[in-house]
PDB file of C-alpha atoms in Angstrom:
ATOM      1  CA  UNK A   1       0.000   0.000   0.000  1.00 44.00           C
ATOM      2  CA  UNK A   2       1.412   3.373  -1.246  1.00 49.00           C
ATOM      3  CA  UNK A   3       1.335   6.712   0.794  1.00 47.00           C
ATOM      4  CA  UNK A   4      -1.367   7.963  -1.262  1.00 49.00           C
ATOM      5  CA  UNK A   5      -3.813   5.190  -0.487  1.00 47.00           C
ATOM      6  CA  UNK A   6      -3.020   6.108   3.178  1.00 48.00           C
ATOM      7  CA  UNK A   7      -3.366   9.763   2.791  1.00 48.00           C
ATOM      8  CA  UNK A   8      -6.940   9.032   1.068  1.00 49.00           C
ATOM      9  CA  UNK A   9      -7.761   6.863   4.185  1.00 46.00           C
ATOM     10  CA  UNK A  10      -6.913   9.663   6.456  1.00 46.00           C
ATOM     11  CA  UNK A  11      -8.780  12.217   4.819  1.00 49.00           C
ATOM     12  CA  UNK A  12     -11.749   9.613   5.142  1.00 48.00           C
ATOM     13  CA  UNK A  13     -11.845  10.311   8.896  1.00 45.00           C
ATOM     14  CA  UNK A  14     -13.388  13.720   9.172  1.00 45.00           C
ATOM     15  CA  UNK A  15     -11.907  15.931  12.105  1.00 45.00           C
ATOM     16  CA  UNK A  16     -13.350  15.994  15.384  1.00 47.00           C
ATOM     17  CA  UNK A  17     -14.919  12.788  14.401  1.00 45.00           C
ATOM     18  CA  UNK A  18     -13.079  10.266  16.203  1.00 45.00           C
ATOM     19  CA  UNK A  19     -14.080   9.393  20.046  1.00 48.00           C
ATOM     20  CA  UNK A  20     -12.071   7.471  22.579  1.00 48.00           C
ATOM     21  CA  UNK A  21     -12.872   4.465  24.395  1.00 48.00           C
ATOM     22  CA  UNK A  22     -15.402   7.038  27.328  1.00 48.00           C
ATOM     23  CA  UNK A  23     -17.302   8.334  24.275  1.00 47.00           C
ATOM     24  CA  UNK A  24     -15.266  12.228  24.594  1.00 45.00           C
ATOM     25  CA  UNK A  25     -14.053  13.326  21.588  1.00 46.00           C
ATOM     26  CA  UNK A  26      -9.926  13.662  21.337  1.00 49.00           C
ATOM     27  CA  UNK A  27      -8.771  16.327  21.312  1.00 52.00           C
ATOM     28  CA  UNK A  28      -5.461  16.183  19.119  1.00 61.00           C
ATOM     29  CA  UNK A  29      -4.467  13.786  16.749  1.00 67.00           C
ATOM     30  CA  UNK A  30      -4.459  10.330  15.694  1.00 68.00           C
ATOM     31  CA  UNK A  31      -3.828   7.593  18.297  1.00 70.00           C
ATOM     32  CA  UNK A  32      -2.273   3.986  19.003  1.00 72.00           C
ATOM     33  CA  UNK A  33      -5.407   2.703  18.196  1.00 78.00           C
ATOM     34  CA  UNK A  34      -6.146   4.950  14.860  1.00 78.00           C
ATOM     35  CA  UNK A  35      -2.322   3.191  13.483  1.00 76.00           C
ATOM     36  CA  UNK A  36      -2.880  -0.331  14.555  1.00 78.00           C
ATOM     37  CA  UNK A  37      -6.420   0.303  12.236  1.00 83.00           C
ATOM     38  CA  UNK A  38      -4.223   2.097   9.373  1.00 80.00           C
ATOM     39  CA  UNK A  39      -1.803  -0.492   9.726  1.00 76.00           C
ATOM     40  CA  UNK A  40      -4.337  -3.676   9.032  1.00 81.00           C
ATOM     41  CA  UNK A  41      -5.546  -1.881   6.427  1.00 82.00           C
ATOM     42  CA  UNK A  42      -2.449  -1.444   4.493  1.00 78.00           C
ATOM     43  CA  UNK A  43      -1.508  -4.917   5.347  1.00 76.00           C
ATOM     44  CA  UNK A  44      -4.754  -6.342   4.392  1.00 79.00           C
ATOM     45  CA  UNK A  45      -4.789  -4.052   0.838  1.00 77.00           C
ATOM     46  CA  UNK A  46      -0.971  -4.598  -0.293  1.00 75.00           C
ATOM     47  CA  UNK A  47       0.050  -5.704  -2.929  1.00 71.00           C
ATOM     48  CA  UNK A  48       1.303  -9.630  -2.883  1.00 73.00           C
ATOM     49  CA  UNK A  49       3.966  -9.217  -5.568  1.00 75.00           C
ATOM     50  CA  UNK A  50       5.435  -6.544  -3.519  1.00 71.00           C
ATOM     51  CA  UNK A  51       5.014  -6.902   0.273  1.00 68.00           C
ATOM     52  CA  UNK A  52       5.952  -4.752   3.318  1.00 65.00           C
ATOM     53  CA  UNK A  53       9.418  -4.848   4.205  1.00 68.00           C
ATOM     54  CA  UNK A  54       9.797  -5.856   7.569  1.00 72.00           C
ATOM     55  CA  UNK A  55      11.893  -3.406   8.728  1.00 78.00           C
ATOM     56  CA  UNK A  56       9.893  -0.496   7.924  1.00 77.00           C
ATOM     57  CA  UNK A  57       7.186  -2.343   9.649  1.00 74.00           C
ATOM     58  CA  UNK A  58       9.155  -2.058  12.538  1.00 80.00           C
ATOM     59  CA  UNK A  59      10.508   1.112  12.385  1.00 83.00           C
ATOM     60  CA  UNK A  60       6.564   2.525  12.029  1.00 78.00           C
ATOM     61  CA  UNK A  61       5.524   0.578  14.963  1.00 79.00           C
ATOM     62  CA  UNK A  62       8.589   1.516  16.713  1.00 85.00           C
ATOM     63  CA  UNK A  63       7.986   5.535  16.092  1.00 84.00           C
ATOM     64  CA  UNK A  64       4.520   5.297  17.200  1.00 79.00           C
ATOM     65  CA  UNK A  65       5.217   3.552  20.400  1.00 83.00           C
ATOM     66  CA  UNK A  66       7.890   6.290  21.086  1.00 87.00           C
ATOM     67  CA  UNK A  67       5.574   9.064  20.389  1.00 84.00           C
ATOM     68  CA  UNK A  68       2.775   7.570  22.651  1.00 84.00           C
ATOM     69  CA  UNK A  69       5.346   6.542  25.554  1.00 89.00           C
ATOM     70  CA  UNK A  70       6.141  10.689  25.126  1.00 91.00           C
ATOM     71  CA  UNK A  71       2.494  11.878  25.092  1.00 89.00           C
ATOM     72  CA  UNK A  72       1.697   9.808  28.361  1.00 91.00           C
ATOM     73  CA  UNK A  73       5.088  10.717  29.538  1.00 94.00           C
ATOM     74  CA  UNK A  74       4.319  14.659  29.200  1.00 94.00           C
ATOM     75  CA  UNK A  75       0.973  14.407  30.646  1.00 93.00           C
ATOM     76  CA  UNK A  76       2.132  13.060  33.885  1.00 95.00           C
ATOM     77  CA  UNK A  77       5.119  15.697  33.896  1.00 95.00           C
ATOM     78  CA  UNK A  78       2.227  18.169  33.581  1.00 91.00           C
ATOM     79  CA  UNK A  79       0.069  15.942  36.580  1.00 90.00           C
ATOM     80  CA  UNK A  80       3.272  16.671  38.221  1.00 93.00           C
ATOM     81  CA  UNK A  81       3.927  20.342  37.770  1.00 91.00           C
ATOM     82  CA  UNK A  82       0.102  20.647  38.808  1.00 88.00           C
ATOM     83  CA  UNK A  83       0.533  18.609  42.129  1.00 90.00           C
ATOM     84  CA  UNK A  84       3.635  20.302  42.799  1.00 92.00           C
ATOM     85  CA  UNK A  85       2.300  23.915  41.904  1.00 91.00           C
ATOM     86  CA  UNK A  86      -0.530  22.960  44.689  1.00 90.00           C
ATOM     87  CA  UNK A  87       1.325  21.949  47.306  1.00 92.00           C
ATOM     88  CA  UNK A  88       3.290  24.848  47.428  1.00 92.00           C
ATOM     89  CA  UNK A  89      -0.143  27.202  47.483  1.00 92.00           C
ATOM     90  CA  UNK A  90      -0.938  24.768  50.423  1.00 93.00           C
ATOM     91  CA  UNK A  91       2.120  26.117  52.066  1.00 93.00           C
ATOM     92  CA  UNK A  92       1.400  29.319  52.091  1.00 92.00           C
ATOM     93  CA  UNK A  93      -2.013  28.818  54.059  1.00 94.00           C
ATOM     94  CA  UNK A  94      -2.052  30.724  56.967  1.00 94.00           C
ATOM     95  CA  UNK A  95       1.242  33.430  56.259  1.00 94.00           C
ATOM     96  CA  UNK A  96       0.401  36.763  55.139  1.00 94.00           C
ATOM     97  CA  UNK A  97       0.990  37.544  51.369  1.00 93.00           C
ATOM     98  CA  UNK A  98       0.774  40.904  49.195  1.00 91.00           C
ATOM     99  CA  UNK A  99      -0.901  40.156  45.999  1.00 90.00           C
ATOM    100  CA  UNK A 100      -0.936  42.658  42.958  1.00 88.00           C
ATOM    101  CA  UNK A 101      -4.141  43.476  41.289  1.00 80.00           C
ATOM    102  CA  UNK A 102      -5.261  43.917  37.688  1.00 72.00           C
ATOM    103  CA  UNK A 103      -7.487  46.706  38.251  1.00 67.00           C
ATOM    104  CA  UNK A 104      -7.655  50.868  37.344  1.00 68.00           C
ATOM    105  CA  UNK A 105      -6.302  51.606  41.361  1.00 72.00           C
ATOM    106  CA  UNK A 106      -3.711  49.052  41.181  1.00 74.00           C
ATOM    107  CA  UNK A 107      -4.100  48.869  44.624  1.00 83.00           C
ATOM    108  CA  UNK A 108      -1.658  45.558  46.329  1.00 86.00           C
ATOM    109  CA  UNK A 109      -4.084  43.607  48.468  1.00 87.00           C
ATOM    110  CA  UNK A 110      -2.782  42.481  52.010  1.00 90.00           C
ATOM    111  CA  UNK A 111      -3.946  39.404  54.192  1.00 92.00           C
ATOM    112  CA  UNK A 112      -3.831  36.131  55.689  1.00 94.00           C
ATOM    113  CA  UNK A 113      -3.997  33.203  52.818  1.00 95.00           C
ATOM    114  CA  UNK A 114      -7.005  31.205  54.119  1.00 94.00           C
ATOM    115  CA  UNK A 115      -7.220  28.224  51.418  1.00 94.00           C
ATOM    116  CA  UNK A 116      -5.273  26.800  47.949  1.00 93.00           C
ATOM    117  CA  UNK A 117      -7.160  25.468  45.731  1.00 91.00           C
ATOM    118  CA  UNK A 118      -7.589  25.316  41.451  1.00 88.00           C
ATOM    119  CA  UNK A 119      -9.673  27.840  39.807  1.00 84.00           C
ATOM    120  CA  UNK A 120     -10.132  28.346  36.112  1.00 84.00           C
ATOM    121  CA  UNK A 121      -7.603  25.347  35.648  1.00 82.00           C
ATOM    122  CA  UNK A 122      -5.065  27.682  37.895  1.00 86.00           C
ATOM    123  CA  UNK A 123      -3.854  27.015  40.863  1.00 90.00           C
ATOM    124  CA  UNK A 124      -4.927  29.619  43.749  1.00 91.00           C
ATOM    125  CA  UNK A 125      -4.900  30.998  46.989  1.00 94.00           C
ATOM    126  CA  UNK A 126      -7.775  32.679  48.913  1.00 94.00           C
ATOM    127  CA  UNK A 127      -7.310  35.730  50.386  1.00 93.00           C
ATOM    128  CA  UNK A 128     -10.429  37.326  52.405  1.00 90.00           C
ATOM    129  CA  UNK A 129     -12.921  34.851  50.260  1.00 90.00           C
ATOM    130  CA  UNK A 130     -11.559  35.334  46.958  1.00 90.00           C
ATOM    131  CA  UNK A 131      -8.831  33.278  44.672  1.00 91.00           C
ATOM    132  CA  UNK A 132      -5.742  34.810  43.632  1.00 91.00           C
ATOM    133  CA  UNK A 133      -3.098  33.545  40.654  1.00 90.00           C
ATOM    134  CA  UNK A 134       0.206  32.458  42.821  1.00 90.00           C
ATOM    135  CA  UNK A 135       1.601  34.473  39.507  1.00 88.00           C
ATOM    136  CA  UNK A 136       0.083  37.813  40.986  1.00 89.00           C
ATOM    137  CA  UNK A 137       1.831  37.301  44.794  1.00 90.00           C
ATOM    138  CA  UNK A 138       4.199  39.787  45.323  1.00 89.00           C
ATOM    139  CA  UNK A 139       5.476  38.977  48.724  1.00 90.00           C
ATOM    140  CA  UNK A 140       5.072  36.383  51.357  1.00 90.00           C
ATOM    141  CA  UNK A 141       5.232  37.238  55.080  1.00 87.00           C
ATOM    142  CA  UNK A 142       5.083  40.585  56.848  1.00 76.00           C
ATOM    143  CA  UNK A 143       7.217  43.551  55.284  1.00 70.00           C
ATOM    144  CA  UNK A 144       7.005  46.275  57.635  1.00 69.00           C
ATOM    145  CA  UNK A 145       6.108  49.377  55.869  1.00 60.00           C
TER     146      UNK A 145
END
C-alpha cells in the first residue's frame, strides 16, 4: 500500500470525528489505536507481488510507540507540575501575602492566605474569600512598611 492510499484513508476520517474508548471526543491527533487500524488496512490491501518490508514495519511501529510513551510521559510531567504547583499554594495557608491586582487603582491587596485550591484550571490561593493567581503574589510574610 502506497502513501497515497493512506493519505486518502486519512482524509476519510473527518476531524473531530473520532471518540475514545469514554465516548469524549480527542482532542489532538491520531492515536495507538487509529495506526494499529491504518496499519491492518495497508496490510490487508498490499500488494502480494510486492510486500511490506519488515523493517519499515518495525521502524513505524517503533515511532509510534515512542511518540505515545512521550504523550503519556508529558501528561504526567504536567500531573506533576500541577501537584507540585498545589502543594506549594498549600504552604502558604495561613502566612500573610501581598498580591498585585489587575485593576484601574492598582491597589496591592494584604492578608492572611485562608485556602489553595484550582480555579479556572489555575492554581490559587484565597485571600479574604476570593482566589488569587500564585503568579500575581508579590510577597510572602510581613514587610514592615
Amino acid at each position: 500500500m502506497d502513501l497515497n492510499s493512506i493519505g486518502n484513508y486519512l482524509g476519510a476520517i473527518k476531524p473531530g470525528s473520532v471518540k475514545d474508548e469514554g465516548g469524549a471526543k480527542k482532542t489532538g491527533g491520531l492515536g495507538m489505536e487509529d495506526f494499529l487500524q491504518l496499519f491492518s488496512a495497508q496490510l490487508k490491501y498490499q500488494d502480494m507481488s510486492s510486500p511490506m518490508d519488515n523493517s519499515e514495519m518495525m521502524n513505524q511501529l517503533t515511532q509510534v510507540s515512542s511518540v505515545t510513551a512521550m504523550e503519556t510521559m508529558t501528561e504526567q510531567m504536567d500531573s506533576i507540575v500541577r501537584m507540585t504547583t498545589l502543594t506549594y499554594a498549600s504552604s502558604m495557608i495561613g502566612k500573610e501575602i501581598t498580591i498585585s491586582q489587575d485593576n484601574v487603582l492598582d491597589v496591592p491587596v494584604k492578608g492572611i492566605v485562608t485556602g489553595a485550591g484550582v480555579y479556572n484550571n489555575e492554581p490559587c490561593v484565597y485571600v479574604n474569600g476570593t482566589a488569587y493567581s500564585l503568579s500575581k503574589i508579590m510577597v510572602v510574610g510581613n514587610t514592615n512598611d
